[in-house]
CSV table of C-alpha atoms in Angstrom, one decimal:
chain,number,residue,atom,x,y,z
A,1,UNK,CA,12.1,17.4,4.7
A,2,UNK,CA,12.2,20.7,3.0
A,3,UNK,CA,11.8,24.4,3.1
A,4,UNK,CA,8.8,25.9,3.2
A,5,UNK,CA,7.0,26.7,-0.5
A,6,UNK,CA,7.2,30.0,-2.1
A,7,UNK,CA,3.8,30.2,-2.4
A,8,UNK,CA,1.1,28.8,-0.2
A,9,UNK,CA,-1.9,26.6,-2.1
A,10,UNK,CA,-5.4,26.0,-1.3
A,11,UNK,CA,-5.6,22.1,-1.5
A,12,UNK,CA,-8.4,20.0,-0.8
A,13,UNK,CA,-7.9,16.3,-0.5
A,14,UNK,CA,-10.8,14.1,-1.4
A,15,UNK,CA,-10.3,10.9,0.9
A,16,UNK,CA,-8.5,10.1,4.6
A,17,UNK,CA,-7.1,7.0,4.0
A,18,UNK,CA,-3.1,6.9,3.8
A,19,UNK,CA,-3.0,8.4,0.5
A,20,UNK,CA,-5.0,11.5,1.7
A,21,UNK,CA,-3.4,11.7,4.8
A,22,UNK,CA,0.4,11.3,3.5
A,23,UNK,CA,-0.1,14.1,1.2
A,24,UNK,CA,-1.8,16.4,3.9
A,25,UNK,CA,1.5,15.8,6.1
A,26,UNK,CA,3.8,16.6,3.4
A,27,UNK,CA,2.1,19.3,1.9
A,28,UNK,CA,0.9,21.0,4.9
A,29,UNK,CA,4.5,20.7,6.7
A,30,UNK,CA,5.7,23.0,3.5
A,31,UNK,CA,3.3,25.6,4.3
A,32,UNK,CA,0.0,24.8,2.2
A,33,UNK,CA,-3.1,25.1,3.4
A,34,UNK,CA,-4.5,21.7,3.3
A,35,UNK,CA,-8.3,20.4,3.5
A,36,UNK,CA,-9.3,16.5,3.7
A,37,UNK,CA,-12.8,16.0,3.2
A,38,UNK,CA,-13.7,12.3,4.2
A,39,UNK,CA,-17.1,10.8,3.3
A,40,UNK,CA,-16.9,8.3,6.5
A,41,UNK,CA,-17.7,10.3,10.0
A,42,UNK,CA,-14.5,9.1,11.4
A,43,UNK,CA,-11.6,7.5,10.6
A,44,UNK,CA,-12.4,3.8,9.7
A,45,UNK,CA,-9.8,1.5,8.5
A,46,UNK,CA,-10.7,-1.7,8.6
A,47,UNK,CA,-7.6,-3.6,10.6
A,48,UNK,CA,-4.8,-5.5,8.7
A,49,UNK,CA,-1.3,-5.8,8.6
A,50,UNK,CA,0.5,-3.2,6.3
A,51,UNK,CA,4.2,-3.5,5.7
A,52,UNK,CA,6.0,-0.4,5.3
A,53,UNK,CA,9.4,-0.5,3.9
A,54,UNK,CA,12.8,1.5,3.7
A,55,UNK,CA,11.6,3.3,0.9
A,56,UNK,CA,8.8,4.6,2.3
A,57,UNK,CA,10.2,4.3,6.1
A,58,UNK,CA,12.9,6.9,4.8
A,59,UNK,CA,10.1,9.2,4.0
A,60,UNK,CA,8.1,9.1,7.3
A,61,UNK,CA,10.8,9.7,9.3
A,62,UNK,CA,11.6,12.5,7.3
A,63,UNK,CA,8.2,14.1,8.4
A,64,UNK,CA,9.2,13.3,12.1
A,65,UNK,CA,7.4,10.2,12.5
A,66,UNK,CA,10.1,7.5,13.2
A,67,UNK,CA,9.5,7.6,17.3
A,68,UNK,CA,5.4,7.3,16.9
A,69,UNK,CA,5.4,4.5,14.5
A,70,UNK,CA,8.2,2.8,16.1
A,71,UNK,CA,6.3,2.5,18.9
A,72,UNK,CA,3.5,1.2,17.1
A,73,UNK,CA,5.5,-1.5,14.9
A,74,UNK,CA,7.4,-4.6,14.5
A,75,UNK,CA,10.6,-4.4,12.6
A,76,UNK,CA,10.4,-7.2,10.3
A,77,UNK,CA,13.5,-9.7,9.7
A,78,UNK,CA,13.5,-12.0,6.6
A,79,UNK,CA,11.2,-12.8,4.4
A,80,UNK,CA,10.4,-16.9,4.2
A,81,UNK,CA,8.8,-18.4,1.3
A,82,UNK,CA,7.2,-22.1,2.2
A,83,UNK,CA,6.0,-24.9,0.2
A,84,UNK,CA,2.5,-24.8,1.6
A,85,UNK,CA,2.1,-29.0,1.4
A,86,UNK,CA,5.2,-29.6,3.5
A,87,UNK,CA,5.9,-26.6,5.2
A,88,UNK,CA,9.3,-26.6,4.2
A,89,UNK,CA,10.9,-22.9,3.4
A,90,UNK,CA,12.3,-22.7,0.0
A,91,UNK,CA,14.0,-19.7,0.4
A,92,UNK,CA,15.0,-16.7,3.0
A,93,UNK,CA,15.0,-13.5,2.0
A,94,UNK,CA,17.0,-10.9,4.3
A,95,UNK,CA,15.8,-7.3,5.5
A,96,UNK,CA,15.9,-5.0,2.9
A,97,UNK,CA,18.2,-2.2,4.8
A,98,UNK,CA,20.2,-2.5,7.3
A,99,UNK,CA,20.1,1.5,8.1
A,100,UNK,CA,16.3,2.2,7.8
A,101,UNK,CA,13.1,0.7,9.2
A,102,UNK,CA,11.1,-2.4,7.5
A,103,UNK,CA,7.7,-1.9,9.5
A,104,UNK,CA,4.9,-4.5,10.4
A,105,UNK,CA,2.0,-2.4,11.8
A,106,UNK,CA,-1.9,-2.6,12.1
A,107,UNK,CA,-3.2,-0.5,9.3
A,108,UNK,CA,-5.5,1.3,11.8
A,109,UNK,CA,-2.3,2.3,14.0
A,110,UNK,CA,-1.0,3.9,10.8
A,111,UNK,CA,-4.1,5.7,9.6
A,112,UNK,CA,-3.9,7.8,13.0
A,113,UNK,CA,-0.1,8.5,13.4
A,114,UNK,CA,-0.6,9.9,9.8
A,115,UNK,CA,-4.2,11.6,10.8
A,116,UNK,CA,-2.3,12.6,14.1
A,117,UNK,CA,0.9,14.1,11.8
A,118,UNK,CA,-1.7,15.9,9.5
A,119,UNK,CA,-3.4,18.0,12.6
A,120,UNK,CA,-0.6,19.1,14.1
A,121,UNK,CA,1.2,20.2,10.4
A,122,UNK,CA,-2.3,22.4,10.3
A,123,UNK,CA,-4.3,20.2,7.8
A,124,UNK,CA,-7.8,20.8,8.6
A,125,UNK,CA,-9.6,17.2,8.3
A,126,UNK,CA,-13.3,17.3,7.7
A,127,UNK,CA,-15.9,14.5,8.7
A,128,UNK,CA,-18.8,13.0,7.2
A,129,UNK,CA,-18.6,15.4,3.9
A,130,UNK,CA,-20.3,14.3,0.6
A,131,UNK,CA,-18.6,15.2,-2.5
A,132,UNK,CA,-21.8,15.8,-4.8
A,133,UNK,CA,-19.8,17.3,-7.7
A,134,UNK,CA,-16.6,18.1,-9.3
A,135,UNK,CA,-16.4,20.7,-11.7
A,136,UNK,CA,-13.2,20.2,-13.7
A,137,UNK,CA,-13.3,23.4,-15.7
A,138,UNK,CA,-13.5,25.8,-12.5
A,139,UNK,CA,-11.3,23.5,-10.0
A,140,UNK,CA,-14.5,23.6,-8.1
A,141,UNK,CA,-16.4,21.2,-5.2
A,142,UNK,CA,-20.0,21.2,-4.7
A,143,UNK,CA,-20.5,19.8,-1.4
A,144,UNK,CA,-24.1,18.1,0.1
A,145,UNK,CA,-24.9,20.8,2.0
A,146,UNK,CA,-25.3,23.3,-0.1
A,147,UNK,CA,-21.1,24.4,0.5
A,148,UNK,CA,-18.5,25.2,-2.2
A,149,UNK,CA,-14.8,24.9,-2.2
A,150,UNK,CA,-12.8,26.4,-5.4
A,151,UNK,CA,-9.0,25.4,-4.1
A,152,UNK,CA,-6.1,25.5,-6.4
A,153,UNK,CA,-5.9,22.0,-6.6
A,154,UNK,CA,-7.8,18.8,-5.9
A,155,UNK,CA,-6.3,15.8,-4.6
A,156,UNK,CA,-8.7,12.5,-5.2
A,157,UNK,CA,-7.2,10.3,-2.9
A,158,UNK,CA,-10.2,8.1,-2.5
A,159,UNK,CA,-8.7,4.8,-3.3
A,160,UNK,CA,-9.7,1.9,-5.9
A,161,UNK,CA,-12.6,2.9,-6.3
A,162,UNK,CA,-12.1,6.3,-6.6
A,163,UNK,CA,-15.8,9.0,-7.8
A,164,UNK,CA,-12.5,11.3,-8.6
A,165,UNK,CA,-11.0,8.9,-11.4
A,166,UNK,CA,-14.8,8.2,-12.6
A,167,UNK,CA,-15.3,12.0,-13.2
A,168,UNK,CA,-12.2,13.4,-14.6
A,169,UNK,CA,-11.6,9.7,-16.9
A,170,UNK,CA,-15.1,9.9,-17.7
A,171,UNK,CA,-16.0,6.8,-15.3
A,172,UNK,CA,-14.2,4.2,-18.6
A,173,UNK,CA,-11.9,2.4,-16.0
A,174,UNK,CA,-12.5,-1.3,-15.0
A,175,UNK,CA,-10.6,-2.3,-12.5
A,176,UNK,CA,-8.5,-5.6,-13.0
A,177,UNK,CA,-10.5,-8.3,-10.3
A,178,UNK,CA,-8.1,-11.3,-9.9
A,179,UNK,CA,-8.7,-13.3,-6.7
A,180,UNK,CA,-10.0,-12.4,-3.5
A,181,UNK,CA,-7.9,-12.2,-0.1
A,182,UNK,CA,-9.4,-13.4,3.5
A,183,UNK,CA,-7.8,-11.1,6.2
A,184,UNK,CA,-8.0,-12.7,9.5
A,185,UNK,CA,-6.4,-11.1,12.9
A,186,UNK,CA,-5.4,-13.6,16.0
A,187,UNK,CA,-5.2,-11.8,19.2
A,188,UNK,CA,-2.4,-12.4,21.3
A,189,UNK,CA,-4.3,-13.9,24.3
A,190,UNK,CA,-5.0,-17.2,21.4
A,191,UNK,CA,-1.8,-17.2,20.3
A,192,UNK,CA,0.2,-17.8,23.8
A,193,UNK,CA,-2.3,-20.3,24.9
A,194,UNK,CA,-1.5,-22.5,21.6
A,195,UNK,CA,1.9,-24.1,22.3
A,196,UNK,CA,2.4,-24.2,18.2
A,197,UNK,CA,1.2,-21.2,17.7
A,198,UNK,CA,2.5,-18.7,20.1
A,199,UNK,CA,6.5,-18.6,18.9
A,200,UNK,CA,5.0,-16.9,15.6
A,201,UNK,CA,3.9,-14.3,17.7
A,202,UNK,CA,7.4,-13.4,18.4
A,203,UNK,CA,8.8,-14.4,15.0
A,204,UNK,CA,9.4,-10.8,13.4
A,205,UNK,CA,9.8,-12.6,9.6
A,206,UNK,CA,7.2,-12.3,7.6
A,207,UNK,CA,6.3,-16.1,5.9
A,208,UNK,CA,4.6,-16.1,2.1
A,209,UNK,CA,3.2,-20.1,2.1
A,210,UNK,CA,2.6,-20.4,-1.6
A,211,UNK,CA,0.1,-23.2,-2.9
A,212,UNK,CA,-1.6,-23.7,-6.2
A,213,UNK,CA,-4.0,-20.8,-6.4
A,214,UNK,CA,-3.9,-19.7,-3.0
A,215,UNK,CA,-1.1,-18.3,-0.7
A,216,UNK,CA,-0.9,-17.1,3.2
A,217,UNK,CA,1.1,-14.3,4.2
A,218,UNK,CA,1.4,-14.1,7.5
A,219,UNK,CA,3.7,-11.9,10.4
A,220,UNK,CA,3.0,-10.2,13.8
A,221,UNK,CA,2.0,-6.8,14.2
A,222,UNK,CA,0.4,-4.0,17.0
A,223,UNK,CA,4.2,-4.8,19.0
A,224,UNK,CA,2.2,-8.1,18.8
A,225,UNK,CA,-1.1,-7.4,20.2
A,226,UNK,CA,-2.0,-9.6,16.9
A,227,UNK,CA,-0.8,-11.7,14.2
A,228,UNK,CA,-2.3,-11.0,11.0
A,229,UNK,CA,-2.7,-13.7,8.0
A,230,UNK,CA,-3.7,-12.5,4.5
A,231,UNK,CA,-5.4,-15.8,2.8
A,232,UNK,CA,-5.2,-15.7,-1.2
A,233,UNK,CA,-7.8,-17.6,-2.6
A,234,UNK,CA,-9.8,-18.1,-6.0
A,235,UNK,CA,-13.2,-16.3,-6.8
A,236,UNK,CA,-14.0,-12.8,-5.6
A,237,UNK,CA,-16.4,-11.3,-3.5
A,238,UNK,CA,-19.6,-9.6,-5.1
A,239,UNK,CA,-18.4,-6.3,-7.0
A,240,UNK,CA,-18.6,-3.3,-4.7
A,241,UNK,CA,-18.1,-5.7,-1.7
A,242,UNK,CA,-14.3,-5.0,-0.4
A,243,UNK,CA,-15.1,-6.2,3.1
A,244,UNK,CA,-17.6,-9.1,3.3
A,245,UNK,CA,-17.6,-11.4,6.5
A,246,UNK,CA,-17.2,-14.7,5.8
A,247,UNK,CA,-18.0,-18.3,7.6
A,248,UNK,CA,-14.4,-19.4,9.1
A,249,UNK,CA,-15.4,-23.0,9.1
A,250,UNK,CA,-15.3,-22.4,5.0
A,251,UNK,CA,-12.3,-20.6,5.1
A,252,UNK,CA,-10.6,-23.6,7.2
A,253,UNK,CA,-11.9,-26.0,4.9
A,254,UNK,CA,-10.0,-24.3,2.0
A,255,UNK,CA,-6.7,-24.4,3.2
A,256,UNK,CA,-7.0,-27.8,5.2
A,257,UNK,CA,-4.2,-29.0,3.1
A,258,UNK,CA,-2.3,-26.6,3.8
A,259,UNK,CA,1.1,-28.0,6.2
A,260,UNK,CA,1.5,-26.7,9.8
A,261,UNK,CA,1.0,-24.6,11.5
A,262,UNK,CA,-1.7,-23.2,9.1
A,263,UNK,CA,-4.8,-24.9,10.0
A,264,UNK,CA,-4.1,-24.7,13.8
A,265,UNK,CA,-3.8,-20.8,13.5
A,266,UNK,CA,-6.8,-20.7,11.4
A,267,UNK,CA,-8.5,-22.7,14.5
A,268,UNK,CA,-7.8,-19.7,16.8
A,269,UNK,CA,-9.2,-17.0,14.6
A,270,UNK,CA,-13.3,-15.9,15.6
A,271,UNK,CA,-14.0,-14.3,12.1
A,272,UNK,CA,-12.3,-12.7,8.8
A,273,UNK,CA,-13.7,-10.6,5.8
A,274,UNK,CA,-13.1,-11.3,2.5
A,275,UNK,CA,-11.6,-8.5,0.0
A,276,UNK,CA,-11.5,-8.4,-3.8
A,277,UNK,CA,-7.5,-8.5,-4.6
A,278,UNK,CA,-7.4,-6.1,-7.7
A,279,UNK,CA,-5.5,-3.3,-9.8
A,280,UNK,CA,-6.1,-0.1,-11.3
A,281,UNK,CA,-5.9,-0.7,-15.1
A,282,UNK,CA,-2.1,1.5,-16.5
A,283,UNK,CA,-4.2,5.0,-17.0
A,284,UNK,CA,-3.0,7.4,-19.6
A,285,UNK,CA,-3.0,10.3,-17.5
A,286,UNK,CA,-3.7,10.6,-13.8
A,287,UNK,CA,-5.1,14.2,-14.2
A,288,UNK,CA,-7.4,16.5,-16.0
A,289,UNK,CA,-7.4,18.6,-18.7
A,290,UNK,CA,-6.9,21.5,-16.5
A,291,UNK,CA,-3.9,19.9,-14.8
A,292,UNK,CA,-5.6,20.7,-11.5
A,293,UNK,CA,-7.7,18.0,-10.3
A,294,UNK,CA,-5.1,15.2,-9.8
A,295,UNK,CA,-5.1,11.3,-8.8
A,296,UNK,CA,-3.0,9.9,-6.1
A,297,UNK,CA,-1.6,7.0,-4.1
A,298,UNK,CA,-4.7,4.0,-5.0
A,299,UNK,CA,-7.1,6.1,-7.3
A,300,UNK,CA,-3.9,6.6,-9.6
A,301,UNK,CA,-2.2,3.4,-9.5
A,302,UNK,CA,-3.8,0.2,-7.2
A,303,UNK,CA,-1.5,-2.8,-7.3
A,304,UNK,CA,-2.1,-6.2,-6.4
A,305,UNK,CA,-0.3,-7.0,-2.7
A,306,UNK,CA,2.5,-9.4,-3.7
A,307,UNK,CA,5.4,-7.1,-3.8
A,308,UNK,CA,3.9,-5.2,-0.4
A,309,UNK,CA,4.2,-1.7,-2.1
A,310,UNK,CA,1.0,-0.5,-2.1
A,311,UNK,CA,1.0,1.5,1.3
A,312,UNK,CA,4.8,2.7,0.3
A,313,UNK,CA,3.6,4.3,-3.2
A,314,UNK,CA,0.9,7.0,-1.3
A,315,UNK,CA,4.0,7.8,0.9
A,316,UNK,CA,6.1,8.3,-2.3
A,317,UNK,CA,3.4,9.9,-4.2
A,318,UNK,CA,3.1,13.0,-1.5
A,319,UNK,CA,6.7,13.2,-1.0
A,320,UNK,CA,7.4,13.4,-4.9
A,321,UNK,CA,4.3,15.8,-5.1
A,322,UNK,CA,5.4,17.9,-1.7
A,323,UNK,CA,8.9,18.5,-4.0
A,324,UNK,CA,6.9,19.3,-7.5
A,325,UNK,CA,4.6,21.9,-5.4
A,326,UNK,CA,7.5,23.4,-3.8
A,327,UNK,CA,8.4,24.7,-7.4
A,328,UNK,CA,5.8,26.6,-7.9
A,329,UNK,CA,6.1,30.5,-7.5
A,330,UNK,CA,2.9,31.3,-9.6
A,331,UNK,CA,-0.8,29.7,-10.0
A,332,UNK,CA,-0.4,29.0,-13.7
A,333,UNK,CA,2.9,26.8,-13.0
A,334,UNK,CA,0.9,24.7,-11.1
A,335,UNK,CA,-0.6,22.1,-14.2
A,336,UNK,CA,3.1,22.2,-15.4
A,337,UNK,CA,4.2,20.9,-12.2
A,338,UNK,CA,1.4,18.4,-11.5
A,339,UNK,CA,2.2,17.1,-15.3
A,340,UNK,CA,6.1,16.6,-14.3
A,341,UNK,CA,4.1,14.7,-10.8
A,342,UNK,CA,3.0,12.0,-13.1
A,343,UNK,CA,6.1,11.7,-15.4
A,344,UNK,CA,8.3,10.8,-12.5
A,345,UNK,CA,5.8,8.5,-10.9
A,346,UNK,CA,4.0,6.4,-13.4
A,347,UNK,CA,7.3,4.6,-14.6
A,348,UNK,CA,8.0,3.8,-11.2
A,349,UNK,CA,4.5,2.2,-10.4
A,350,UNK,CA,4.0,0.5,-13.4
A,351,UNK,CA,7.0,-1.3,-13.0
A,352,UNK,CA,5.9,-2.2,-9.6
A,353,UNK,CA,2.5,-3.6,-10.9
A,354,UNK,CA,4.1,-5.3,-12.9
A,355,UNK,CA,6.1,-7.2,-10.8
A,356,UNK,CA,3.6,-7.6,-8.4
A,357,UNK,CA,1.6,-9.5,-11.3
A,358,UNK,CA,4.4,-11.7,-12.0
A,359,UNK,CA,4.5,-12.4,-8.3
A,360,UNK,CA,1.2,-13.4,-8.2
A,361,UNK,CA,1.9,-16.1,-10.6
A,362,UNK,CA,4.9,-17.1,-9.0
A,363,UNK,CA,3.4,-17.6,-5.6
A,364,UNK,CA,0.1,-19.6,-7.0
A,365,UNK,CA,2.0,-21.9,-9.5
A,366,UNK,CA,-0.3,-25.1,-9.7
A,367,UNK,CA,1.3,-28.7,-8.4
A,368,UNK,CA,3.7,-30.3,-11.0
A,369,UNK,CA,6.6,-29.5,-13.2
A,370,UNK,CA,6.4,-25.7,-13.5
A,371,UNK,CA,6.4,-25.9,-9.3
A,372,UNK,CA,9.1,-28.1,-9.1
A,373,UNK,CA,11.7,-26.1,-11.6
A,374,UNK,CA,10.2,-22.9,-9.5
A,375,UNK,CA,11.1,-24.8,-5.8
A,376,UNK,CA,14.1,-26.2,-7.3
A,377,UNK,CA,15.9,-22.5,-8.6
A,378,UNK,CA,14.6,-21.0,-5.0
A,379,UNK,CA,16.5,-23.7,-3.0
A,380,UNK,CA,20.0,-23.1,-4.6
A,381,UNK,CA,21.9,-21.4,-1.8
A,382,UNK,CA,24.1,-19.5,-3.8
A,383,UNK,CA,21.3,-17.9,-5.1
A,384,UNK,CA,19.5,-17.2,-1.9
A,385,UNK,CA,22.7,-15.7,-0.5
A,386,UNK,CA,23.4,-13.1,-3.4
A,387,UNK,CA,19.8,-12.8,-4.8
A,388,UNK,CA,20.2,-13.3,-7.6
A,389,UNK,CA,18.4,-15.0,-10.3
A,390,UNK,CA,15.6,-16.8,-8.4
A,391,UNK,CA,12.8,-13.7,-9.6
A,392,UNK,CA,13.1,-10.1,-10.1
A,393,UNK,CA,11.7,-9.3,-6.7
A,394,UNK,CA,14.7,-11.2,-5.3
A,395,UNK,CA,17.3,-9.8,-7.4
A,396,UNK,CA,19.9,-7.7,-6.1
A,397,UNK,CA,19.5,-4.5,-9.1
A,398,UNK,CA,15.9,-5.1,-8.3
A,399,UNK,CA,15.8,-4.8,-4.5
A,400,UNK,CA,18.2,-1.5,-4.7
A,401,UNK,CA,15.9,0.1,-6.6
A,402,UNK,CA,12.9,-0.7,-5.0
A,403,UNK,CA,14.2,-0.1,-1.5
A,404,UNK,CA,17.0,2.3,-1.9
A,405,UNK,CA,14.3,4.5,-4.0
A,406,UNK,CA,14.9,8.3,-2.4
A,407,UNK,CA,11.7,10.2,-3.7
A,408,UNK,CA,12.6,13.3,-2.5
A,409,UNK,CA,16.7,13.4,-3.5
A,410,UNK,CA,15.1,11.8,-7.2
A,411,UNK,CA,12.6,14.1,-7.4
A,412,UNK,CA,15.2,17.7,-6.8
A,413,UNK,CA,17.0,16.6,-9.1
A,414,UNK,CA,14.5,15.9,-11.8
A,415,UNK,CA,13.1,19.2,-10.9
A,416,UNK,CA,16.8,21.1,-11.0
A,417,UNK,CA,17.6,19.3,-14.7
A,418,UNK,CA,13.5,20.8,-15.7
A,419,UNK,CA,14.9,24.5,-14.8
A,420,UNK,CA,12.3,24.6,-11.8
């Protein structure tokens, strides 16, 4: 993706997930010397689908990755929105490039073709280590057993709920808690011996079945070992609680009037756990005062799923910081550079939360007027075929800059124009 730095940092990476990991690949790849301490003993996603799209796909197959994670994903087709009560589709939306990848892949597939990446760029990836403090004025880590780190940068990249935000913020974040999700996973074996169900196995679109207060989103993935449904619904689990199981005969019951081929698929799935769907409040600054302790990927900027950007903005977070980092020829450059970090990104996520939000109303509208005008604007062909004027995530300005987004050509340019 680039050359290597001028000068090699000391980094350590608080979290494994795909924020943590991203940032090891592309920081490590440049010739920093990278440490990821995870709390967990292993890696432990919890499996769902994640969608990863061209402007993150660009990214990862800058780092080498295209031949691993293609052999790991779908490629999605269109994107179908359904009137849940009649299961008609309202409107298609096509791929969003035809030149690079729009990947469907089990979230635990992705962790360890990043995890994988990291290793062999030389990140060192450390197990079962508890963060007991973080001392913002020395850029220090006090670790459980008695061990202490002093890099030249610390990464939190431990996701919504992140003890990294909570320190350097001074723990005066709420997250935003709007509904909750039910993530269920159908393995294939169910899915060919249901004649109505299997042909969704090999239907590469993803489908967005929007009802009042409650949507299923729903698309193969694993090369379709499974097909994963994300269920919307109101309420949330108990606070702290991102992964409670749940009874399926209730989740059935709560989308029983929802048209086929919903409630046959939901007869195939064994069990599903419920997760909180929520935000990460705009933050005035995702740093410290030192400029050397610095939020990433979820800690920074959580959004709500409906725009299936979440994964993609930790992949353009370490690719925009890789490029920032690569600037830096001494130590005290380094707070400069991780300031100019958050002044490219946060217009860019807010914006996407933003229209994730709207999207969350426009998929849950309640039955009755408001519905129909909605159903009625999506159905006009014309405006299907140039996407245009249906909602912002369909228009054409829209979808070029989400998708055609290059972090890394943005971000040299930024940096050039900044005298860096």
């Amino acid at each position: 993706m680039s050359s290597k730095s001028p000068l090699s940092l000391n980094i350590a990476i608080l979290g494994a997930g795909l924020a943590g990991l991203s940032c090891a690949i592309a920081l490590a790849q440049q010739g920093h010397k990278i440490t990821v301490l995870e709390r967990r003993n292993a890696l432990s996603e919890i499996g769902a689908g994640v969608q990863v799209p061209p402007n993150a796909s660009r990214i990862l197959i800058s780092w080498g990755l295209e031949a691993e994670l293609q052999a790991q994903a779908e490629n999605r087709s269109d994107v179908l929105f359904v009137r849940y009560l009649t299961g008609e589709t309202l409107a298609r939306m096509p791929p969003a490039s035809s030149d690079l990848p729009n990947w469907l892949i089990y979230r635990p597939d992705y962790q360890r073709v990043l995890y994988d990446a990291a290793v062999q760029a030389g990140a060192i990836v450390r197990f079962d280590v508890h963060v007991t403090k973080i001392d913002q004025d020395n850029t220090r880590l006090e670790i459980g057993n008695g061990e202490f780190l002093t890099p030249d940068l610390i990464l939190g990249a431990d996701g919504i709920g992140s003890s990294t935000r909570k320190t350097i913020l001074n723990d005066k974040v709420e997250l935003k808690v709007t509904t909750a999700n039910y993530r269920v996973l159908i393995p294939r074996e169910k899915m060919l011996q249901n004649a109505q169900a299997a042909p969704y196995l090999h239907n590469a679109a993803a489908q967005v079945w929007m009802g009042p207060g409650r949507t299923v989103v729903m698309y193969p993935i694993a090369q379709g070992k499974f097909y994963n449904m994300v269920l919307e619904h109101p309420g949330s689990p108990p606070v702290g609680k991102w992964n409670l199981a749940m009874d399926m005969n209730a989740v059935r019951e709560q989308f029983q009037d929802f048209a086929a081929p919903i409630p046959t698929l939901l007869s195939l799935a064994d069990s599903c756990y419920d997760w909180a769907v929520a935000r990460v409040p705009i933050l005035h600054s995702w740093s410290s005062t030192s400029g050397k302790i610095l939020l990433v990927g979820d800690a920074a900027h959580a959004t709500l799923p409906h725009l299936a950007q979440g994964a993609a903005m930790c992949t353009e977070d370490a690719a925009v910081l890789a490029e920032c980092l690569a600037r830096v020829t001494d130590r005290s450059q380094i707070p400069t550079l991780t300031t100019l970090f958050q002044e490219i990104r946060k217009p860019r996520t807010e914006r996407i939360q933003a229209a994730s939000d709207a999207n969350s109303k426009r998929w849950t509208i309640p039955d009755g007027p408001e519905q129909e005008a909605r159903d009625a604007k999506w159905k006009v062909p014309s405006k299907m075929a140039d996407g245009q004027g249906a909602n912002e995530f369909r228009e054409a300005a829209f979808r070029r800059w989400l998708f055609e987004y290059d972090a890394v050509a943005e971000t040299r340019n930024i940096l050039d124009k900044a005298g860096f």
